Short mmCIF file of C-alpha atoms and ligand atoms in Angstrom, two decimals:
data_model
loop_
_atom_site.label_atom_id
_atom_site.label_comp_id
_atom_site.label_asym_id
_atom_site.label_seq_id
_atom_site.Cartn_x
_atom_site.Cartn_y
_atom_site.Cartn_z
CA MET A 1 112.99 -90.85 115.78
CA LYS A 2 111.77 -89.61 119.16
CA SER A 3 111.22 -93.14 120.49
CA PHE A 4 114.66 -94.12 119.16
CA ASN A 5 116.20 -91.27 121.22
CA LYS A 6 114.27 -92.46 124.26
CA ILE A 7 115.63 -95.97 123.85
CA LEU A 8 119.11 -94.58 123.44
CA LEU A 9 118.73 -92.50 126.59
CA LEU A 10 117.44 -95.48 128.50
CA ALA A 11 120.32 -97.62 127.25
CA VAL A 12 122.91 -94.99 128.24
CA GLY A 13 121.27 -94.63 131.63
CA PHE A 14 121.35 -98.37 132.11
CA VAL A 15 125.06 -98.52 131.24
CA PHE A 16 125.79 -95.82 133.83
CA VAL A 17 123.78 -97.53 136.55
CA PHE A 18 125.39 -100.86 135.70
CA ALA A 19 128.91 -99.37 135.70
CA GLY A 20 128.13 -97.64 139.00
CA ALA A 21 126.96 -100.91 140.52
CA LEU A 22 130.12 -102.63 139.31
CA ALA A 23 132.33 -99.91 140.78
CA PHE A 24 130.42 -100.14 144.05
CA ALA A 25 130.81 -103.92 144.11
CA ALA A 26 134.54 -103.59 143.42
CA GLY A 27 134.76 -100.99 146.20
CA THR A 28 133.04 -103.18 148.76
CA GLN A 29 135.16 -106.16 147.66
CA GLU A 30 138.27 -104.08 148.37
CA GLN A 31 136.86 -103.10 151.78
CA LYS A 32 136.06 -106.72 152.55
CA ALA A 33 139.60 -107.71 151.58
CA ALA A 34 140.99 -104.98 153.83
CA THR A 35 138.94 -106.06 156.85
CA LYS A 36 139.81 -109.68 156.21
CA ALA A 37 143.48 -108.67 156.05
CA GLU A 38 143.13 -107.05 159.48
CA THR A 39 141.57 -110.20 160.93
CA THR A 40 144.18 -112.48 159.45
CA LYS A 41 146.92 -110.15 160.66
CA ALA A 42 145.67 -110.77 164.18
CA ASN A 43 145.68 -114.47 163.34
CA VAL A 44 149.36 -114.41 162.35
CA GLN A 45 150.19 -112.81 165.65
CA GLN A 46 148.22 -115.57 167.35
CA VAL A 47 149.63 -118.40 165.23
CA VAL A 48 153.14 -117.19 165.93
CA LEU A 49 152.52 -116.88 169.66
CA ASN A 50 150.54 -120.11 170.09
CA ASN A 51 152.96 -122.15 168.06
CA ASN A 52 150.16 -124.67 167.34
CA THR A 53 151.00 -127.96 165.64
CA PRO A 54 149.72 -127.45 162.11
CA LYS A 55 147.46 -130.11 160.58
CA GLY A 56 145.38 -130.62 157.46
CA LYS A 57 146.17 -129.71 153.87
CA LEU A 58 148.58 -127.04 152.67
CA GLU A 59 148.42 -125.94 149.05
CA ILE A 60 151.59 -124.38 147.67
CA PHE A 61 151.23 -122.77 144.26
CA SER A 62 154.14 -122.13 141.88
CA TRP A 63 155.45 -122.59 138.33
CA TRP A 64 158.23 -124.91 139.47
CA ALA A 65 157.03 -127.95 137.56
CA GLY A 66 158.97 -130.69 135.79
CA ASP A 67 162.62 -129.72 135.25
CA GLU A 68 162.13 -126.79 137.59
CA GLY A 69 160.77 -129.00 140.35
CA PRO A 70 163.67 -130.64 142.25
CA ALA A 71 164.61 -127.63 144.39
CA LEU A 72 161.03 -127.07 145.54
CA GLN A 73 160.71 -130.76 146.32
CA ALA A 74 163.80 -130.53 148.51
CA LEU A 75 162.24 -127.62 150.39
CA ILE A 76 158.97 -129.52 150.81
CA LYS A 77 160.95 -132.46 152.17
CA VAL A 78 162.39 -130.25 154.93
CA PHE A 79 158.85 -129.09 155.69
CA GLU A 80 157.42 -132.61 155.80
CA LYS A 81 160.11 -133.73 158.19
CA ARG A 82 159.27 -130.90 160.57
CA TYR A 83 155.49 -131.04 160.15
CA PRO A 84 154.50 -134.63 159.38
CA GLU A 85 150.85 -133.98 160.18
CA VAL A 86 150.40 -131.65 157.23
CA GLU A 87 149.61 -132.94 153.76
CA VAL A 88 151.35 -130.79 151.17
CA ILE A 89 149.61 -130.21 147.86
CA ASN A 90 152.28 -129.12 145.42
CA ALA A 91 150.16 -127.26 142.87
CA THR A 92 152.17 -126.21 139.84
CA VAL A 93 151.28 -124.57 136.54
CA THR A 94 154.10 -125.10 134.11
CA GLY A 95 155.64 -122.27 132.04
CA GLY A 96 158.87 -120.33 132.58
CA ALA A 97 158.76 -117.02 134.45
CA GLY A 98 155.22 -117.86 135.53
CA VAL A 99 153.68 -116.92 132.18
CA ASN A 100 150.76 -119.29 132.74
CA ALA A 101 150.81 -119.59 136.54
CA LYS A 102 150.32 -115.88 137.13
CA ALA A 103 147.12 -115.83 135.06
CA VAL A 104 145.70 -118.81 136.97
CA LEU A 105 146.69 -117.21 140.26
CA LYS A 106 144.92 -113.98 139.36
CA THR A 107 141.69 -115.83 138.62
CA ARG A 108 141.88 -117.70 141.90
CA MET A 109 142.76 -114.65 143.99
CA LEU A 110 139.99 -112.55 142.50
CA GLY A 111 137.55 -115.44 142.69
CA GLY A 112 138.15 -115.75 146.43
CA SER A 113 139.90 -119.14 146.41
CA PRO A 114 143.59 -118.34 146.96
CA PRO A 115 146.12 -121.12 147.52
CA ASP A 116 147.57 -121.23 151.05
CA SER A 117 150.84 -119.81 149.74
CA PHE A 118 152.12 -118.86 146.30
CA GLN A 119 155.36 -118.01 144.51
CA VAL A 120 155.72 -114.30 143.93
CA HIS A 121 158.71 -112.10 143.07
CA ALA A 122 159.98 -109.67 145.64
CA GLY A 123 159.43 -106.09 144.50
CA GLN A 124 156.66 -104.58 142.44
CA GLU A 125 155.09 -107.91 141.44
CA LEU A 126 154.28 -108.42 145.12
CA ILE A 127 153.75 -104.85 146.31
CA GLY A 128 152.29 -103.22 143.18
CA THR A 129 149.89 -106.08 142.52
CA TRP A 130 148.79 -107.96 145.65
CA VAL A 131 149.76 -105.69 148.54
CA ILE A 132 148.12 -102.55 147.19
CA ALA A 133 144.97 -104.59 146.59
CA ASN A 134 145.00 -105.65 150.28
CA ARG A 135 145.30 -109.31 149.39
CA MET A 136 148.30 -110.20 151.55
CA VAL A 137 148.72 -110.65 155.29
CA ASP A 138 151.38 -108.71 157.19
CA LEU A 139 154.10 -111.10 158.35
CA THR A 140 155.97 -108.70 160.62
CA PRO A 141 155.28 -110.78 163.78
CA LEU A 142 156.80 -113.82 162.07
CA PHE A 143 159.87 -111.89 160.88
CA LYS A 144 160.46 -110.65 164.42
CA GLN A 145 159.92 -114.04 166.02
CA GLN A 146 162.29 -115.78 163.59
CA GLY A 147 165.00 -113.10 163.84
CA TRP A 148 164.74 -112.45 160.09
CA MET A 149 165.07 -108.68 160.42
CA LYS A 150 168.77 -109.33 160.94
CA VAL A 151 169.48 -112.20 158.51
CA PHE A 152 167.91 -110.79 155.34
CA PRO A 153 169.73 -107.90 153.63
CA LYS A 154 168.12 -104.53 154.33
CA ASP A 155 167.58 -103.76 150.64
CA LEU A 156 165.68 -107.00 150.22
CA LEU A 157 163.53 -106.26 153.27
CA ASN A 158 162.69 -102.92 151.66
CA LEU A 159 161.48 -104.71 148.53
CA ILE A 160 159.09 -107.00 150.39
CA GLY A 161 157.94 -104.39 152.86
CA THR A 162 155.95 -101.17 152.92
CA LYS A 163 155.28 -98.78 155.79
CA ASP A 164 152.37 -101.02 156.72
CA GLY A 165 154.16 -104.34 156.98
CA ILE A 166 156.29 -107.13 155.52
CA TRP A 167 154.46 -109.19 152.94
CA SER A 168 156.43 -112.27 151.90
CA VAL A 169 159.39 -114.48 152.75
CA PRO A 170 162.21 -114.54 150.17
CA VAL A 171 163.66 -118.00 149.46
CA ASN A 172 166.46 -117.07 147.09
CA VAL A 173 168.42 -114.59 145.03
CA HIS A 174 168.69 -115.27 141.30
CA ARG A 175 170.83 -113.44 138.76
CA SER A 176 169.26 -112.53 135.43
CA ASN A 177 172.19 -111.17 133.37
CA VAL A 178 174.21 -114.30 132.70
CA MET A 179 175.59 -115.58 129.39
CA TRP A 180 176.01 -119.37 129.21
CA TYR A 181 178.27 -121.36 126.90
CA ILE A 182 180.22 -124.61 126.58
CA PRO A 183 183.96 -123.87 126.85
CA ASP A 184 185.05 -126.80 124.63
CA ASN A 185 182.68 -125.73 121.87
CA LEU A 186 183.93 -122.16 121.84
CA LYS A 187 187.46 -123.51 121.48
CA LYS A 188 186.36 -125.72 118.60
CA TRP A 189 184.70 -122.79 116.82
CA GLY A 190 187.66 -120.49 117.46
CA VAL A 191 185.81 -117.81 119.40
CA SER A 192 185.93 -116.41 122.91
CA VAL A 193 183.27 -115.00 125.23
CA PRO A 194 182.22 -111.51 124.07
CA GLN A 195 182.63 -108.75 126.65
CA THR A 196 180.48 -106.28 124.71
CA TRP A 197 177.73 -106.49 122.10
CA ASP A 198 180.16 -105.13 119.49
CA GLU A 199 182.44 -108.05 120.26
CA PHE A 200 179.45 -110.38 119.92
CA PHE A 201 178.62 -108.94 116.50
CA SER A 202 182.25 -109.32 115.39
CA ILE A 203 182.22 -113.09 116.12
CA ALA A 204 178.60 -113.87 115.28
CA ASP A 205 179.15 -114.28 111.52
CA LYS A 206 182.07 -116.60 112.14
CA ILE A 207 179.86 -118.76 114.37
CA GLN A 208 177.01 -118.72 111.88
CA ALA A 209 179.35 -119.71 109.03
CA GLN A 210 180.00 -122.96 110.93
CA GLY A 211 176.28 -123.79 110.93
CA VAL A 212 175.80 -122.77 114.57
CA THR A 213 173.25 -120.29 115.94
CA PRO A 214 175.15 -117.50 117.74
CA LEU A 215 172.48 -116.89 120.40
CA ALA A 216 169.76 -119.36 121.42
CA LEU A 217 166.38 -117.86 122.19
CA ALA A 218 163.03 -119.30 123.32
CA GLN A 219 159.41 -118.07 123.70
CA ALA A 220 158.52 -114.38 124.03
CA TRP A 221 159.25 -113.92 127.76
CA THR A 222 162.88 -114.90 127.10
CA VAL A 223 163.09 -112.01 124.60
CA LYS A 224 161.96 -109.72 127.42
CA HIS A 225 164.57 -111.37 129.60
CA LEU A 226 167.22 -110.72 126.96
CA TRP A 227 166.00 -107.13 126.68
CA GLU A 228 166.85 -106.26 130.29
CA SER A 229 170.40 -107.56 129.87
CA VAL A 230 170.79 -105.60 126.63
CA ALA A 231 169.32 -102.48 128.25
CA LEU A 232 171.77 -102.69 131.16
CA GLY A 233 174.65 -103.36 128.75
CA VAL A 234 173.84 -100.43 126.48
CA LEU A 235 172.70 -97.93 129.13
CA GLY A 236 174.82 -98.78 132.16
CA PRO A 237 173.34 -99.09 135.65
CA ASP A 238 172.47 -95.41 136.30
CA ASP A 239 170.43 -95.01 133.13
CA TYR A 240 168.93 -98.48 133.52
CA GLU A 241 167.65 -97.42 136.91
CA GLY A 242 166.63 -94.10 135.38
CA LEU A 243 163.96 -95.94 133.40
CA TRP A 244 162.30 -96.98 136.65
CA ASN A 245 162.85 -93.82 138.69
CA GLY A 246 161.87 -91.48 135.88
CA SER A 247 165.22 -89.78 135.29
CA LEU A 248 165.55 -91.27 131.78
CA SER A 249 162.81 -90.92 129.20
CA TRP A 250 161.81 -94.03 127.28
CA THR A 251 162.11 -92.04 124.04
CA ASP A 252 165.67 -90.86 124.76
CA PRO A 253 167.99 -91.77 121.84
CA LYS A 254 169.98 -93.96 124.29
CA VAL A 255 166.89 -96.12 124.81
CA VAL A 256 166.19 -96.22 121.07
CA LYS A 257 169.72 -97.61 120.79
CA VAL A 258 168.75 -100.47 123.12
CA TRP A 259 166.01 -101.46 120.65
CA GLN A 260 168.39 -101.04 117.69
CA THR A 261 170.84 -103.38 119.40
CA MET A 262 168.01 -105.84 120.07
CA ASP A 263 167.13 -105.77 116.38
CA LYS A 264 170.71 -106.58 115.44
CA ILE A 265 170.98 -109.37 118.03
CA LEU A 266 167.70 -110.97 116.91
CA LYS A 267 169.26 -111.53 113.47
CA TYR A 268 171.60 -114.02 115.12
CA THR A 269 168.96 -116.08 116.93
CA ASN A 270 167.11 -119.27 115.99
CA LYS A 271 163.97 -119.00 113.84
CA ASP A 272 161.95 -121.45 115.94
CA ALA A 273 162.43 -119.46 119.18
CA ALA A 274 158.69 -118.86 119.72
CA SER A 275 158.02 -122.58 120.06
CA LEU A 276 160.82 -123.36 122.54
CA SER A 277 160.88 -123.37 126.34
CA TRP A 278 163.84 -121.79 128.12
CA GLN A 279 165.18 -125.29 128.84
CA GLN A 280 165.12 -126.10 125.11
CA ALA A 281 167.13 -122.96 124.37
CA THR A 282 169.65 -124.10 126.99
CA ASP A 283 169.66 -127.53 125.36
CA MET A 284 170.68 -125.91 122.05
CA VAL A 285 173.81 -124.58 123.75
CA VAL A 286 174.53 -127.85 125.54
CA LYS A 287 174.15 -129.84 122.32
CA GLY A 288 176.39 -127.49 120.34
CA LYS A 289 173.59 -126.13 118.15
CA ALA A 290 174.04 -122.63 119.57
CA ALA A 291 177.05 -120.80 120.99
CA PHE A 292 175.46 -118.68 123.73
CA ASN A 293 172.27 -118.16 125.67
CA ILE A 294 171.33 -115.35 128.03
CA MET A 295 169.23 -116.67 130.88
CA GLY A 296 168.87 -116.38 134.61
CA ASP A 297 170.93 -118.71 136.74
CA TRP A 298 168.09 -121.23 137.03
CA ALA A 299 169.85 -122.38 133.81
CA SER A 300 172.77 -123.39 136.03
CA GLY A 301 170.32 -125.31 138.23
CA TYR A 302 168.95 -127.04 135.14
CA MET A 303 172.39 -127.92 133.77
CA SER A 304 173.81 -129.13 137.08
CA THR A 305 170.75 -130.70 138.76
CA THR A 306 168.80 -132.08 135.79
CA LEU A 307 171.47 -132.57 133.12
CA LYS A 308 174.16 -133.49 135.68
CA LEU A 309 176.78 -131.22 134.11
CA THR A 310 179.68 -129.82 136.10
CA PRO A 311 180.00 -126.03 136.18
CA LYS A 312 183.26 -124.61 134.81
CA LYS A 313 184.22 -127.97 133.28
CA ASP A 314 181.09 -128.75 131.24
CA TYR A 315 179.55 -125.29 131.03
CA GLY A 316 180.82 -121.77 131.47
CA TRP A 317 179.25 -118.40 132.28
CA ALA A 318 179.98 -114.70 132.15
CA PRO A 319 178.03 -111.51 132.80
CA SER A 320 175.96 -110.72 129.69
CA PRO A 321 177.86 -108.39 127.31
CA GLY A 322 178.57 -104.95 128.74
CA THR A 323 177.31 -105.76 132.24
CA LYS A 324 180.47 -106.79 134.08
CA GLY A 325 180.37 -105.57 137.69
CA ASN A 326 176.57 -105.33 137.60
CA PHE A 327 174.08 -107.86 138.88
CA ILE A 328 170.43 -107.87 137.76
CA PHE A 329 168.75 -109.56 140.65
CA LEU A 330 165.39 -111.09 141.45
CA ALA A 331 164.07 -113.07 144.38
CA ASP A 332 161.32 -115.66 144.60
CA SER A 333 159.22 -115.46 147.72
CA PHE A 334 156.14 -116.93 149.39
CA GLY A 335 153.46 -115.17 151.39
CA LEU A 336 150.15 -115.68 153.16
CA PRO A 337 147.21 -114.50 151.07
CA VAL A 338 144.09 -113.14 152.72
CA GLY A 339 141.52 -115.94 152.85
CA ALA A 340 144.06 -118.79 152.87
CA LYS A 341 142.32 -121.90 154.23
CA ASN A 342 145.07 -123.09 156.56
CA PRO A 343 147.00 -120.15 158.08
CA ASP A 344 148.60 -122.41 160.75
CA ALA A 345 150.19 -124.62 158.10
CA THR A 346 151.08 -121.62 155.92
CA VAL A 347 152.94 -119.92 158.74
CA ALA A 348 154.78 -123.21 159.34
CA TRP A 349 155.63 -123.36 155.62
CA LEU A 350 156.91 -119.78 155.69
CA LYS A 351 159.13 -120.62 158.68
CA VAL A 352 160.75 -123.34 156.59
CA CYS A 353 161.03 -121.04 153.55
CA GLY A 354 162.97 -118.48 155.57
CA SER A 355 165.07 -120.96 157.52
CA LYS A 356 168.75 -121.60 156.93
CA GLU A 357 168.10 -125.32 156.58
CA GLY A 358 165.31 -124.77 154.04
CA GLN A 359 167.27 -122.26 151.97
CA ASP A 360 170.44 -124.34 151.93
CA ALA A 361 168.43 -127.39 150.77
CA PHE A 362 166.58 -125.47 148.06
CA ASN A 363 169.15 -123.14 146.53
CA PRO A 364 172.07 -125.47 145.68
CA LEU A 365 169.63 -127.38 143.41
CA LYS A 366 167.94 -124.27 142.05
CA GLY A 367 171.01 -122.41 140.77
CA SER A 368 170.20 -119.47 143.02
CA ILE A 369 171.88 -118.42 146.24
CA SER A 370 170.29 -118.08 149.65
CA ALA A 371 168.59 -114.79 150.44
CA ARG A 372 170.03 -115.06 153.95
CA THR A 373 173.40 -113.58 154.82
CA ASP A 374 174.46 -116.58 156.93
CA SER A 375 174.14 -119.36 154.34
CA ASP A 376 176.70 -122.20 154.19
CA LEU A 377 178.46 -121.61 150.87
CA SER A 378 180.37 -124.89 151.06
CA LEU A 379 177.10 -126.60 150.07
CA TYR A 380 177.02 -124.74 146.74
CA ASN A 381 178.78 -125.40 143.43
CA VAL A 382 181.41 -123.13 141.88
CA TYR A 383 178.88 -121.25 139.80
CA SER A 384 176.76 -120.35 142.83
CA GLN A 385 179.84 -119.46 144.86
CA SER A 386 180.88 -117.01 142.15
CA ALA A 387 177.33 -115.59 142.06
CA ALA A 388 177.46 -115.13 145.85
CA LYS A 389 180.70 -113.22 145.47
CA ASP A 390 179.21 -110.96 142.80
CA TRP A 391 176.03 -110.47 144.88
CA ALA A 392 178.27 -109.14 147.65
CA ASN A 393 180.49 -106.95 145.48
CA ASN A 394 178.62 -105.89 142.32
CA ARG A 395 176.30 -102.99 141.71
CA ILE A 396 172.81 -104.45 142.17
CA VAL A 397 169.87 -103.49 139.96
CA GLY A 398 166.39 -105.03 139.71
CA SER A 399 164.88 -107.27 137.05
CA LEU A 400 161.94 -106.16 134.92
CA THR A 401 160.93 -109.58 133.61
CA HIS A 402 160.96 -111.12 137.06
CA GLY A 403 158.94 -108.60 138.96
CA VAL A 404 161.35 -106.31 140.81
CA VAL A 405 161.12 -102.90 139.15
CA ALA A 406 157.67 -102.58 137.60
CA ASN A 407 154.10 -103.50 138.42
CA GLU A 408 152.08 -106.21 136.69
CA GLY A 409 150.29 -103.68 134.48
CA PHE A 410 153.52 -102.40 132.95
CA MET A 411 154.93 -105.93 132.65
CA ASN A 412 151.91 -107.11 130.68
CA ASP A 413 151.93 -104.06 128.42
CA PHE A 414 155.68 -104.43 127.92
CA SER A 415 155.11 -108.01 126.73
CA SER A 416 152.78 -106.59 124.07
CA VAL A 417 155.48 -104.12 123.02
CA ILE A 418 157.92 -107.02 122.68
CA GLU A 419 155.41 -108.92 120.51
CA MET A 420 154.93 -105.83 118.37
CA PHE A 421 158.69 -105.35 118.06
CA LEU A 422 159.19 -108.99 117.03
CA ASN A 423 156.73 -108.35 114.21
CA ASN A 424 157.74 -104.93 112.93
CA ARG A 425 161.28 -104.48 114.33
CA ASP A 426 160.79 -100.73 114.58
CA PRO A 427 163.02 -99.33 117.40
CA GLN A 428 161.47 -95.84 117.44
CA GLN A 429 157.95 -97.21 117.58
CA ALA A 430 158.88 -99.55 120.43
CA ALA A 431 160.43 -96.63 122.32
CA ASN A 432 157.30 -94.49 121.81
CA ALA A 433 155.04 -97.34 122.91
CA CYS A 434 157.08 -97.81 126.07
CA GLN A 435 156.79 -94.14 126.92
CA ALA A 436 153.00 -94.45 126.64
CA ILE A 437 152.74 -97.59 128.79
CA ALA A 438 155.12 -96.14 131.38
CA ILE A 439 152.77 -93.16 131.79
CA GLN A 440 149.68 -95.38 131.86
CA ASN A 441 151.13 -97.61 134.57
CA GLY A 442 152.71 -94.88 136.68
CA ILE A 443 156.29 -96.00 136.02
CA GLY A 444 159.01 -93.49 136.86
CA LYS A 445 156.88 -91.36 139.17
C1 GAL B 501 161.67 -116.82 137.24
C2 GAL B 501 161.75 -117.40 138.62
C3 GAL B 501 162.81 -118.45 138.66
C4 GAL B 501 162.62 -119.46 137.55
C5 GAL B 501 162.42 -118.77 136.22
C6 GAL B 501 162.15 -119.69 135.06
O1 GAL B 501 160.67 -115.86 137.15
O2 GAL B 501 162.04 -116.40 139.51
O3 GAL B 501 162.83 -119.06 139.91
O4 GAL B 501 161.55 -120.27 137.88
O5 GAL B 501 161.39 -117.84 136.30
O6 GAL B 501 160.90 -120.23 135.09
#
C-alpha cells in the first residue's frame, strides 16, 4: 500500500512538473510572438516607406473556393496587374463560413507556419482570437499612408483596431439578415413575403400543402446563421445587443422565446439540411423546391455571378422577418500575421484589398458592398444598391456567426449548443447552456 502511495505521489508530482513546463513553454511562445510582432511592426513601417517592388510568392488563405471564388479571383487579377513579379498562391479550404478553413488556419498559426495573409472577420474573430494572442502586425502606418483613416467608416475602424493598433484591412460589408425568394414562385403558390415570424407561420402550412419546403436550410452553421436573424427579429436591436454587452441575460424569458421560435421554424425546414451546403439550400429556392431561405448576401453573389440570375426579376429579397430597418453586418478582412514569409508582398496585397479599384472589382461579384465610403455604386446591381442604402440608413448590429460580436471560444461553444438543440429541441436547456458558455468566454462583460 505504502509503495502504491509513493507511486501515486510521484505520478502527481510528474503531472504538476509537466503542466508547469507546458505553461512555461506557452508563456515563452507568447513572449516570442510579442517580440516578433514588434520587429514586424518596424518592418511594416519600413516596407511602407521604402515602397520596394515586391517579388517572390504570396500565399493568400481563405474559404472562397469553387462557387465562392470568382470575386477573390477578380481581386487577385487587380493585384497581378499591379505586381506582376509576385506569384500568388490562392490557398483555399472549402466550407461555408470558414467551418473548415478556420481549423486549418489555427493549426498553421500555432505551428508557426502562417500564410502571408488570411481571411478573417472584422470584430471579435480578429481581435479576440489573433490580436490578443499577439499574432498580428499593426498596420497603422499603412492605413495612414493610404489615407484609409478617412475612407473607412469610423465604426468599422473601431472593430479592426484596439488602442495598440489597426490589425486588418476590410474588403467588404455583407448583410446577414436577408430572406431570399423567387417572386414568380410566390405568386404561383399564392403567398407573399412574411414581415414577421407569425406571418411566416400563417403561410407555412399552405406552402407545405403544395409539396414545397417553406424554409430551406443547410448544414449546422446555417442554423446558427438563422438563429441570429431570429434573435434580432424576436428581441429587437437593443436586446439583441444586450446579449453581447451584458444587459440581457441569456436565461431571460425573451431569449427562451427566441429558442421556442427556432423550434417552430425548424418544423418547416428540409430533413436533409445537415448534408447540404449553403449553395444547395439556395438551389432549393431557385428550383422551386423551397419558398424561402435566410442567408447572407453572398447568396446574391451566387445567384447573380454563378447562376446568372437577375436580381428583382429572377430573385427577390427582404429583411428576415421582424428585422426591417435593421442590418446585421459583417466584414471580411485580410491582415499580416506575425511570421509571414513575404511581408513586402503582403503589404502590397493589403494595399490592393483596401483600394477603391480592388473593392469595386471584388464586391459586385461577391454580393457584398465596398467597405469604403467612396465606392462607385453604378458598378453594382440593384440588390447591392439597395443594401448600400440600408447600410447607410438602418440600425447596424453585428453578426455572431460571422465573427463580429463574440470571440472564437464562444462561437465554438455556441455551435455545440446548436447541435444539442437540434437533437433535443429544448429551449430552456439551450438558454441555460448559453448562459454558462457566455460566462466561460467572458461575453457580456
Ligand atoms: C462568411 C463570409 C462570406 C461568405 C460566407 C459563406 O463567413 O464572411 O464572405 O464567404 O461566409 O461562406
